Short mmCIF file of C-alpha atoms in Angstrom, two decimals:
data_model
loop_
_atom_site.label_atom_id
_atom_site.label_comp_id
_atom_site.label_asym_id
_atom_site.label_seq_id
_atom_site.Cartn_x
_atom_site.Cartn_y
_atom_site.Cartn_z
CA MET G 24 -104.24 -12.98 -29.82
CA ARG G 25 -103.55 -9.30 -30.17
CA ARG G 26 -103.77 -8.75 -26.45
CA TRP G 27 -101.26 -11.50 -25.72
CA TRP G 28 -98.83 -9.94 -28.15
CA ARG G 29 -99.23 -6.56 -26.56
CA ARG G 30 -98.66 -7.98 -23.10
CA ASP G 31 -95.39 -9.51 -24.17
CA ARG G 32 -94.46 -6.34 -25.97
CA ASP G 33 -95.14 -4.28 -22.86
CA GLN G 34 -92.93 -6.58 -20.82
CA ASP G 35 -90.12 -6.25 -23.34
CA GLU G 36 -90.35 -2.47 -23.33
CA ARG G 37 -90.07 -2.12 -19.54
CA PRO G 38 -86.84 -0.42 -18.48
CA ALA G 39 -84.21 -2.72 -16.99
CA VAL G 40 -83.67 -2.37 -13.27
CA ASP G 41 -80.10 -2.76 -11.89
CA ARG G 42 -79.92 -5.42 -9.21
CA PRO G 43 -77.18 -5.30 -6.61
CA THR G 44 -74.66 -8.14 -6.65
CA ASN G 45 -73.04 -9.75 -3.63
CA GLN G 46 -69.78 -10.81 -5.41
CA PRO G 47 -66.66 -9.19 -3.82
CA GLU G 48 -64.06 -7.45 -5.96
CA ARG G 49 -61.62 -10.38 -5.88
CA PRO G 50 -59.34 -9.36 -8.81
CA VAL G 51 -58.11 -6.23 -7.05
CA ARG G 52 -57.48 -8.08 -3.78
CA GLU G 53 -55.61 -10.93 -5.53
CA ALA G 54 -53.46 -8.44 -7.43
CA GLU G 55 -52.50 -6.76 -4.18
CA ARG G 56 -51.66 -10.10 -2.60
CA ARG G 57 -49.42 -11.01 -5.51
CA ARG G 58 -47.72 -7.64 -5.27
CA LEU G 59 -47.20 -8.14 -1.53
CA ALA G 60 -45.63 -11.56 -2.16
CA ARG G 61 -43.24 -10.01 -4.71
CA LEU G 62 -42.33 -7.29 -2.23
CA TYR G 63 -41.59 -9.89 0.48
CA GLN G 64 -39.32 -11.75 -1.95
CA ARG G 65 -37.62 -8.52 -3.00
CA ARG G 66 -37.06 -7.56 0.64
CA GLU G 67 -35.28 -10.86 1.35
CA GLU G 68 -33.06 -10.38 -1.69
CA LEU G 69 -32.16 -6.85 -0.65
CA ARG G 70 -31.43 -7.95 2.91
CA TYR G 71 -28.98 -10.53 1.55
CA ASP G 72 -27.36 -7.91 -0.71
CA LEU G 73 -27.18 -5.53 2.25
CA MET G 74 -25.38 -8.17 4.31
CA LEU G 75 -22.81 -8.65 1.52
CA ALA G 76 -22.34 -4.90 1.07
CA GLU G 77 -21.79 -4.39 4.80
CA GLN G 78 -19.38 -7.32 4.84
CA ALA G 79 -17.47 -5.76 1.93
CA ARG G 80 -16.82 -2.69 4.10
CA GLN G 81 -15.03 -4.84 6.71
CA PRO G 82 -11.21 -5.20 6.62
CA GLU G 83 -11.49 -9.00 6.40
CA ASN G 84 -14.19 -10.50 4.23
CA ARG G 85 -14.89 -13.23 1.69
CA TRP G 86 -13.26 -11.21 -1.13
CA THR G 87 -10.00 -10.52 0.68
CA GLU G 88 -9.77 -14.20 1.62
CA ARG G 89 -10.24 -15.29 -1.99
CA LEU G 90 -7.72 -12.70 -3.19
CA ARG G 91 -5.09 -14.10 -0.83
CA GLU G 92 -5.76 -17.63 -2.10
CA LEU G 93 -5.39 -16.51 -5.71
CA ASP G 94 -2.21 -14.57 -4.98
CA ALA G 95 -0.68 -17.64 -3.33
CA ALA G 96 -1.67 -19.87 -6.27
CA ILE G 97 -0.22 -17.39 -8.79
CA ALA G 98 3.04 -17.15 -6.84
CA ASP G 99 3.30 -20.96 -6.73
CA LEU G 100 2.80 -21.19 -10.51
CA ASP G 101 5.49 -18.57 -11.06
CA GLU G 102 7.92 -20.57 -8.93
CA GLN G 103 7.17 -23.76 -10.85
CA ARG G 104 7.68 -21.99 -14.18
CA LYS G 105 10.95 -20.45 -13.03
CA ALA G 106 12.18 -23.84 -11.82
CA LEU G 107 11.46 -25.40 -15.21
CA GLU G 108 13.03 -22.57 -17.20
CA THR G 109 16.19 -22.42 -15.08
CA ALA G 110 16.63 -26.14 -14.43
CA PRO G 111 20.30 -27.08 -14.97
CA PRO G 112 20.98 -29.85 -17.47
CA VAL G 113 21.55 -33.28 -16.12
CA LEU G 114 24.81 -35.10 -16.59
CA GLN G 115 25.64 -35.23 -20.28
CA PRO G 116 25.20 -38.80 -21.61
CA GLN G 117 27.87 -40.62 -23.49
CA PRO G 118 27.59 -39.78 -27.21
CA LEU G 119 27.06 -42.49 -29.77
CA PRO G 120 30.02 -43.63 -31.87
CA PRO G 121 30.26 -42.33 -35.47
CA VAL G 122 29.42 -45.68 -37.04
CA PRO G 123 28.27 -45.45 -40.70
CA VAL G 124 24.68 -46.35 -41.55
CA GLU G 125 24.17 -48.28 -44.79
CA VAL G 126 20.82 -47.54 -46.46
CA ARG G 127 19.21 -49.90 -49.00
CA VAL G 128 15.91 -49.32 -50.82
CA ASP G 129 14.30 -52.03 -52.97
CA LEU G 130 11.56 -50.56 -55.16
CA GLN G 131 11.12 -53.84 -57.05
CA ALA G 132 10.13 -55.81 -53.99
CA SER G 133 6.48 -56.33 -53.14
CA PRO G 134 5.96 -54.61 -50.82
CA VAL G 135 8.69 -51.98 -51.20
CA THR G 136 11.42 -52.52 -48.60
CA VAL G 137 13.84 -50.16 -46.86
CA GLU G 138 16.77 -51.44 -44.80
CA LEU G 139 19.30 -49.76 -42.53
CA GLU G 140 22.37 -51.79 -41.62
CA ILE G 141 24.49 -50.68 -38.67
CA SER G 142 27.45 -52.80 -37.53
CA GLY G 143 25.90 -55.87 -39.13
CA VAL G 144 22.47 -55.38 -37.53
CA VAL G 145 19.64 -54.77 -40.02
CA LEU G 146 16.55 -52.66 -39.42
CA ARG G 147 13.81 -53.30 -42.00
CA TRP G 148 10.68 -51.38 -43.08
CA ILE G 149 7.96 -52.32 -45.55
CA GLU G 150 5.58 -49.99 -47.37
CA GLU G 151 1.94 -50.58 -46.58
CA VAL G 152 -0.62 -49.39 -49.13
CA ASP G 153 -4.31 -49.05 -48.29
CA TRP G 154 -6.21 -50.30 -51.35
CA ALA G 155 -9.92 -50.04 -52.10
CA GLU G 156 -11.92 -53.00 -53.42
CA ARG G 157 -11.59 -51.76 -57.02
CA GLY G 158 -7.84 -51.31 -56.82
CA HIS G 159 -7.67 -47.61 -56.01
CA GLN G 160 -5.26 -46.35 -53.38
CA ILE G 161 -7.21 -44.77 -50.51
CA ALA G 162 -4.44 -43.09 -48.53
CA PRO G 163 -0.73 -42.39 -49.01
CA ALA G 164 1.49 -45.39 -48.37
CA GLN G 165 3.23 -45.61 -45.02
CA LEU G 166 6.36 -47.39 -43.87
CA ARG G 167 6.09 -49.87 -41.03
CA ARG G 168 9.13 -51.20 -39.20
CA VAL G 169 9.00 -54.98 -39.15
CA GLU G 170 12.40 -55.66 -37.59
CA ASP G 171 13.31 -53.55 -34.57
CA GLU G 172 16.77 -54.36 -33.28
CA LEU G 173 17.80 -51.02 -31.79
CA GLU G 174 19.17 -52.56 -28.61
CA LYS G 175 21.20 -54.99 -30.70
CA VAL G 176 22.54 -52.07 -32.70
CA LEU G 177 23.75 -50.32 -29.56
CA SER G 178 25.20 -53.53 -28.22
CA ALA G 179 27.04 -54.13 -31.50
CA VAL G 180 28.70 -50.69 -31.36
CA GLY G 181 29.67 -51.15 -27.71
CA TYR G 182 27.08 -48.83 -26.12
CA ARG G 183 25.94 -50.23 -22.80
CA ASP G 184 22.85 -49.49 -20.68
CA PRO G 185 20.88 -47.23 -23.09
CA SER G 186 18.19 -45.10 -21.50
CA PRO G 187 14.54 -45.26 -22.62
CA GLU G 188 14.89 -41.71 -23.96
CA LEU G 189 17.80 -42.77 -26.16
CA LEU G 190 15.91 -45.76 -27.55
CA ALA G 191 12.84 -43.60 -28.29
CA THR G 192 14.97 -40.98 -30.05
CA LEU G 193 16.77 -43.61 -32.09
CA ALA G 194 13.48 -45.18 -33.15
CA ALA G 195 12.05 -41.83 -34.26
CA SER G 196 15.21 -40.90 -36.17
CA ALA G 197 15.42 -44.31 -37.85
CA ASP G 198 11.83 -43.93 -39.08
CA LEU G 199 12.74 -40.52 -40.51
CA VAL G 200 15.80 -41.92 -42.28
CA ALA G 201 13.78 -44.74 -43.83
CA ALA G 202 11.09 -42.35 -45.10
CA ASP G 203 13.65 -39.87 -46.45
CA ALA G 204 15.61 -42.64 -48.17
CA LEU G 205 12.51 -43.99 -49.93
CA GLU G 206 11.49 -40.52 -51.12
CA THR G 207 15.03 -39.74 -52.27
CA VAL G 208 15.26 -42.91 -54.38
CA ARG G 209 11.86 -42.33 -55.97
CA ARG G 210 12.81 -38.77 -56.89
CA ARG G 211 16.22 -39.96 -58.09
CA GLN G 212 18.03 -37.53 -55.87
CA VAL G 213 21.46 -37.86 -54.28
CA TRP G 214 21.46 -39.50 -50.87
CA THR G 215 23.71 -38.06 -48.18
CA ASP G 216 25.49 -40.59 -46.04
CA ILE G 217 24.69 -40.54 -42.33
CA ARG G 218 26.24 -42.02 -39.20
CA LEU G 219 24.81 -43.49 -36.05
CA ASP G 220 25.64 -40.40 -34.00
CA ASP G 221 23.47 -38.35 -36.41
CA LEU G 222 20.41 -40.26 -35.24
CA ALA G 223 20.76 -39.24 -31.59
CA ARG G 224 22.91 -36.44 -30.17
CA PRO G 225 23.21 -35.31 -26.56
CA CYS G 226 21.12 -32.20 -25.87
CA PRO G 227 23.20 -29.50 -24.11
CA ALA G 228 20.08 -27.72 -22.81
CA CYS G 229 18.58 -30.53 -20.76
CA GLY G 230 20.93 -33.49 -21.02
CA GLY G 231 18.50 -35.53 -23.10
CA TRP G 232 18.75 -36.61 -26.73
CA ARG G 233 18.09 -34.78 -30.00
CA ASP G 234 16.82 -36.65 -33.03
CA LEU G 235 17.70 -36.37 -36.71
CA ARG G 236 15.69 -33.11 -37.01
CA ASP G 237 17.51 -31.64 -34.01
CA ARG G 238 14.39 -31.97 -31.84
CA CYS G 239 14.62 -32.86 -28.17
CA PRO G 240 11.53 -34.54 -26.66
CA THR G 241 12.62 -33.57 -23.15
CA CYS G 242 12.92 -29.88 -24.06
CA ALA G 243 9.62 -30.04 -25.94
CA ALA G 244 7.85 -31.56 -22.93
CA ARG G 245 9.39 -28.93 -20.65
CA ALA G 246 8.28 -26.12 -22.98
CA TRP G 247 4.75 -27.55 -23.02
CA GLN G 248 4.69 -27.63 -19.21
CA VAL G 249 5.85 -24.02 -19.07
CA GLN G 250 3.12 -23.01 -21.51
CA GLN G 251 0.46 -24.76 -19.43
CA LEU G 252 1.68 -22.98 -16.29
CA ILE G 253 1.50 -19.64 -18.08
CA LEU G 254 -2.05 -20.32 -19.26
CA GLU G 255 -3.15 -21.30 -15.76
CA ARG G 256 -1.46 -18.23 -14.25
CA ASN G 257 -3.25 -15.97 -16.73
CA ARG G 258 -6.57 -17.61 -15.90
CA LEU G 259 -6.02 -17.04 -12.18
CA ARG G 260 -5.07 -13.43 -12.82
CA ARG G 261 -8.32 -12.86 -14.71
CA GLU G 262 -10.25 -14.45 -11.86
CA ARG G 263 -8.42 -12.24 -9.37
CA ASP G 264 -9.33 -9.11 -11.34
CA GLU G 265 -12.98 -10.19 -11.43
CA VAL G 266 -13.04 -10.87 -7.67
CA PHE G 267 -11.55 -7.44 -7.01
CA ARG G 268 -14.13 -5.74 -9.25
CA ASP G 269 -16.95 -7.64 -7.55
CA TRP G 270 -15.62 -6.53 -4.17
CA GLN G 271 -15.59 -2.88 -5.26
CA ARG G 272 -19.12 -3.16 -6.68
CA ALA G 273 -20.38 -4.59 -3.38
CA ARG G 274 -18.77 -1.72 -1.45
CA ASP G 275 -20.17 0.97 -3.74
CA ARG G 276 -23.72 -0.44 -3.75
CA LEU G 277 -24.27 -0.13 0.02
CA PRO G 278 -26.15 3.24 -0.03
CA ILE G 279 -28.16 2.17 -3.08
CA ILE G 280 -29.27 -1.05 -1.41
CA GLN G 281 -30.21 0.78 1.78
CA ARG G 282 -32.42 3.18 -0.19
CA GLN G 283 -34.07 0.37 -2.18
CA LEU G 284 -34.73 -1.62 0.98
CA ALA G 285 -36.36 1.39 2.66
CA GLU G 286 -38.64 1.89 -0.36
CA VAL G 287 -39.68 -1.77 -0.40
CA GLU G 288 -40.44 -1.80 3.33
CA ALA G 289 -42.55 1.38 2.92
CA ASP G 290 -44.58 -0.30 0.15
CA ILE G 291 -45.08 -3.37 2.35
CA ARG G 292 -46.33 -1.27 5.26
CA GLN G 293 -48.74 0.55 2.97
CA LEU G 294 -50.31 -2.71 1.77
CA GLU G 295 -50.42 -4.21 5.25
CA GLU G 296 -52.19 -1.11 6.59
CA LYS G 297 -54.85 -1.65 3.91
CA GLY G 298 -55.41 -5.15 5.31
CA VAL G 299 -53.66 -7.04 2.52
CA ARG G 300 -52.35 -10.39 3.67
CA LEU G 301 -51.00 -13.41 1.92
CA SER G 302 -53.36 -16.33 1.34
CA SER G 303 -51.54 -18.53 3.84
CA ASP G 304 -52.10 -15.84 6.53
CA GLY G 305 -55.84 -15.76 6.01
#
């Protein structure tokens, strides 16, 4: 028993002997292959940048072509804006006759009613209130025109062939008069008499019509178009500045790209001389 224990003890106390291994050093080789693949990719990117930089040194290139396109677009927008701002007014329309407008407000009616009578033709509005289920008012009351006889009004005062712009202006002004009349009566203020020609007046700037607040929809639409043209022109100018800066950067980077490409190609040659190849090449 003692001898068996000693034999095992002697075996455990023998010094370990290093045995050679046949496994190749794969991690180093794989790292070099990955580095070579990155260098190949970097070389292609630099070659593309070099092509752009060399093209930027030419008198005609992609940047000069884009700059000409932007300059032409900006000039066209400036012409459109100038045409809108300097457009002569169209033929002045025939003004409306100074026919009095009779205003009646009935606060006792349910719903509240507002009427405008012009040459025997009555325009009527009712007040609509949005009520909740428990009787609480949800939103402010609004007037809704229930009788729209604007064409009959114009026919009654002898105005023939009204334009759509005139009818739209009259409708907007009539709604304003009805709302103002209702508010004036509720506040117990003095109402100022108005006439039909107060509801729509010829606009001297464009030849359209101005409403009760002296607003012209045609002029407002023209001003909005001018503003949109200005915004688009400013956007194109910013794009033009960016294209010009990109062109200058491409021109200035030519020597830098050439140096970087030479360094990458030197690193590739160094790895290839060591026998490093991509996996697909064996």
